[in-house]
């Protein structure tokens, strides 16, 4: 498996595949992502083997989650492994590469949000294994804290945020 930046070629391969739940194959949906990558707002990495895209993930340099934005914590976003390649370390490899990019960019922490319902079960187990811990601020709905006793739908906008320290590039070398 090799990991590289998103190219037009790998984008076409993503659009051709049906990667199962979470997989984004609509080129229109990708055009903003591609534009953001070109403008340096996000880094988009893909994991490839034999011309096939096994998975992809982004690093948003400026998170929309206010505590991350304030702390300069970049956010891992849109991380998906194609269903038939799951459980073989693809996401683990992508996350390691995104962490390295964060460190090279001078960041000392990295974060991500995970949904609370069963479709996110694999992600809920994976992130703690890789050293990600809840940020201690509870859950948010559309980036706003959810207060005790309030009601919100359990959907993709209901999120628990996790963070991890990344060694600085200088310390790692
Ligand atoms: C979450 C996801 C990206 C993991 O990708 P992956 O390439 O299969 O993950 P890896 O092989 O690197 O990691 C394996 C670890 O993830 C967890 N995991 C993977 N599949 C799992 C499953 N079906 N059930 C429970 N845990 C699972 C385990 O902790 C596993 O470690 P282990 O094998 O040592 O037990 C993938 O399942 C996926 O694309 N899911 C749908 C989209 C999604 O939820 N994205 C994350 C949004 S926050």
Coordinates of C-alpha atoms and ligand atoms in Angstrom, one line a residue:
X1 CA 0.0 0.0 0.0
X2 CA 1.3 3.5 -0.7
X3 CA -0.1 6.8 0.5
X4 CA 0.0 9.9 -1.6
X5 CA -1.8 13.2 -2.2
X6 CA -5.1 13.1 -4.0
X7 CA -4.6 13.4 -7.8
X8 CA -7.2 13.7 -10.6
X9 CA -6.4 10.1 -11.4
X10 CA -7.1 8.8 -7.9
X11 CA -10.2 11.0 -7.8
X12 CA -11.5 9.2 -10.9
X13 CA -10.8 5.9 -9.2
X14 CA -12.7 6.9 -6.1
X15 CA -15.7 8.0 -8.2
X16 CA -15.7 4.6 -10.0
X17 CA -15.7 2.6 -6.7
X18 CA -18.5 1.7 -4.4
X19 CA -16.7 1.8 -1.1
X20 CA -19.7 1.1 1.1
X21 CA -21.0 3.3 3.9
X22 CA -19.3 6.7 4.2
X23 CA -17.7 6.4 0.7
X24 CA -18.0 9.6 -1.3
X25 CA -18.1 8.9 -5.0
X26 CA -20.0 11.9 -6.3
X27 CA -17.6 14.1 -8.3
X28 CA -19.6 17.2 -7.5
X29 CA -19.2 16.6 -3.8
X30 CA -15.4 16.2 -4.4
X31 CA -14.9 19.4 -6.4
X32 CA -15.0 21.6 -3.3
X33 CA -12.6 19.2 -1.5
X34 CA -10.2 19.3 -4.4
X35 CA -10.4 23.1 -4.6
X36 CA -9.7 23.3 -0.8
X37 CA -6.7 21.0 -1.2
X38 CA -5.4 23.2 -4.1
X39 CA -5.8 26.3 -1.9
X40 CA -3.9 24.6 0.9
X41 CA -6.9 24.6 3.3
X42 CA -6.7 20.8 3.6
X43 CA -4.4 18.0 2.8
X44 CA -6.2 15.0 1.1
X45 CA -4.3 11.7 1.2
X46 CA -5.3 8.5 -0.5
X47 CA -4.1 4.9 0.1
X48 CA -3.5 3.0 -3.1
X49 CA -2.6 -0.5 -4.2
X50 CA -2.5 -1.7 -7.8
X51 CA -4.3 1.4 -9.1
X52 CA -7.2 0.9 -6.7
X53 CA -8.0 3.5 -4.0
X54 CA -8.3 1.6 -0.7
X55 CA -9.2 4.6 1.4
X56 CA -8.8 8.3 1.8
X57 CA -8.7 10.9 4.5
X58 CA -8.2 14.7 4.9
X59 CA -6.5 17.0 7.3
X60 CA -8.3 20.3 7.8
X61 CA -5.7 22.9 8.8
X62 CA -8.5 25.0 10.3
X63 CA -11.2 23.0 12.0
X64 CA -14.8 24.2 12.2
X65 CA -14.9 23.0 15.8
X66 CA -14.1 26.1 17.8
X67 CA -11.8 24.6 20.5
X68 CA -9.7 23.0 17.8
X69 CA -9.6 26.2 15.8
X70 CA -8.6 28.2 18.8
X71 CA -5.8 25.8 19.8
X72 CA -4.5 25.4 16.2
X73 CA -5.4 21.7 16.3
X74 CA -5.9 20.4 12.7
X75 CA -8.7 18.0 12.2
X76 CA -8.7 14.6 10.6
X77 CA -11.9 14.6 8.4
X78 CA -13.6 12.4 5.8
X79 CA -11.7 9.3 6.6
X80 CA -13.1 6.2 4.9
X81 CA -11.7 2.8 3.9
X82 CA -13.4 1.0 1.1
X83 CA -15.6 -1.7 2.6
X84 CA -13.7 -4.7 1.1
X85 CA -10.4 -3.4 2.4
X86 CA -11.4 -2.7 6.0
X87 CA -9.7 -4.3 9.0
X88 CA -6.3 -4.4 7.2
X89 CA -4.6 -1.3 8.6
X90 CA -5.6 1.1 5.8
X91 CA -7.1 3.8 8.1
X92 CA -4.2 3.3 10.6
X93 CA -1.7 4.0 7.8
X94 CA -3.7 7.1 6.6
X95 CA -3.9 8.5 10.2
X96 CA -0.2 8.0 10.7
X97 CA 0.5 9.9 7.5
X98 CA -1.9 12.7 8.5
X99 CA -0.2 12.9 12.0
X100 CA 3.2 13.2 10.3
X101 CA 1.9 16.0 8.1
X102 CA 0.5 17.8 11.1
X103 CA 3.9 17.6 12.8
X104 CA 5.7 18.7 9.7
X105 CA 3.3 21.7 9.6
X106 CA 4.5 22.7 13.1
X107 CA 1.3 21.5 14.9
X108 CA 1.7 19.9 18.3
X109 CA -1.8 18.3 18.5
X110 CA -4.3 16.7 16.1
X111 CA -8.0 16.0 16.6
X112 CA -11.0 14.4 15.1
X113 CA -14.7 14.0 15.7
X114 CA -16.6 10.7 15.8
X115 CA -20.3 10.0 15.5
X116 CA -22.1 8.3 18.3
X117 CA -24.3 5.7 16.6
X118 CA -23.4 2.2 15.5
X119 CA -22.2 3.0 11.9
X120 CA -19.2 4.7 13.6
X121 CA -18.5 1.6 15.7
X122 CA -15.2 0.7 14.0
X123 CA -14.0 4.3 14.2
X124 CA -15.0 4.5 17.9
X125 CA -12.8 1.5 18.6
X126 CA -9.9 2.5 16.3
X127 CA -9.2 6.0 17.6
X128 CA -8.5 5.1 21.3
X129 CA -6.2 2.3 20.1
X130 CA -4.2 4.9 18.2
X131 CA -4.0 7.2 21.3
X132 CA -6.9 9.6 20.7
X133 CA -8.7 10.7 23.9
X134 CA -11.9 12.7 24.3
X135 CA -11.2 16.4 24.6
X136 CA -13.2 16.5 27.8
X137 CA -15.9 18.9 26.5
X138 CA -18.7 16.5 26.1
X139 CA -20.6 16.1 22.8
X140 CA -21.6 18.7 20.3
X141 CA -24.5 19.0 17.8
X142 CA -23.5 21.1 14.8
X143 CA -20.4 22.2 16.7
X144 CA -22.5 23.5 19.6
X145 CA -22.2 21.9 23.1
X146 CA -25.2 19.6 24.0
X147 CA -26.5 20.5 27.5
X148 CA -27.8 17.9 29.9
X149 CA -31.6 17.4 29.5
X150 CA -31.7 18.9 25.9
X151 CA -32.8 16.8 22.9
X152 CA -30.9 16.5 19.6
X153 CA -31.3 14.0 16.8
X154 CA -28.7 11.1 16.8
X155 CA -27.3 11.7 13.4
X156 CA -24.0 12.6 11.7
X157 CA -23.9 16.0 13.4
X158 CA -23.8 14.6 16.9
X159 CA -20.1 14.2 17.6
X160 CA -17.6 13.4 20.4
X161 CA -14.2 15.1 19.8
X162 CA -10.9 13.4 20.4
X163 CA -7.3 14.7 20.4
X164 CA -3.8 13.4 20.5
X165 CA -0.4 15.1 20.9
X166 CA 1.9 14.8 17.9
X167 CA 5.6 15.1 18.4
X168 CA 7.1 18.1 16.8
X169 CA 8.9 17.4 13.5
X170 CA 12.2 18.4 15.2
X171 CA 11.7 16.0 18.1
X172 CA 10.7 13.2 15.7
X173 CA 13.9 13.5 13.6
Ligands
LIG1 C1 -13.5 3.5 10.6 C2 -12.7 3.0 9.3 C3 -12.2 4.2 8.6 C4 -11.6 2.0 9.8 O1 -10.8 1.7 8.6 P1 -9.9 0.4 8.6 O2 -9.0 0.6 7.4 O3 -10.8 -0.8 8.6 O4 -9.2 0.4 10.0 P2 -7.9 -0.3 10.4 O5 -7.8 -1.6 9.7 O6 -6.7 0.6 10.2 O7 -8.1 -0.4 11.9 C5 -8.5 -1.6 12.5 C6 -9.0 -1.3 13.8 O8 -10.3 -0.5 13.7 C7 -11.2 -1.2 14.5 N1 -12.2 -1.8 13.6 C8 -12.1 -2.0 12.3 N2 -13.2 -2.6 11.8 C9 -14.0 -2.8 12.9 C10 -15.2 -3.4 13.0 N3 -15.9 -3.9 12.0 N4 -15.7 -3.5 14.3 C11 -15.1 -3.1 15.3 N5 -13.9 -2.5 15.2 C12 -13.3 -2.4 14.0 C13 -10.5 -2.1 15.4 O9 -10.1 -1.5 16.5 C14 -9.4 -2.5 14.5 O10 -8.2 -2.9 15.3 P3 -7.9 -4.4 15.5 O11 -8.0 -5.0 14.2 O12 -6.6 -4.4 16.1 O13 -9.0 -4.8 16.4 C15 -13.7 2.1 8.4 O14 -14.3 1.2 9.2 C16 -14.7 3.0 7.7 O15 -14.4 3.5 6.6 N6 -15.9 3.1 8.2 C17 -17.0 3.9 7.6 C18 -16.7 5.4 7.6 C19 -16.3 5.9 9.0 O16 -16.9 5.6 10.0 N7 -15.3 6.8 9.0 C20 -14.8 7.4 10.2 C21 -15.6 8.6 10.5 S1 -15.2 9.3 12.1

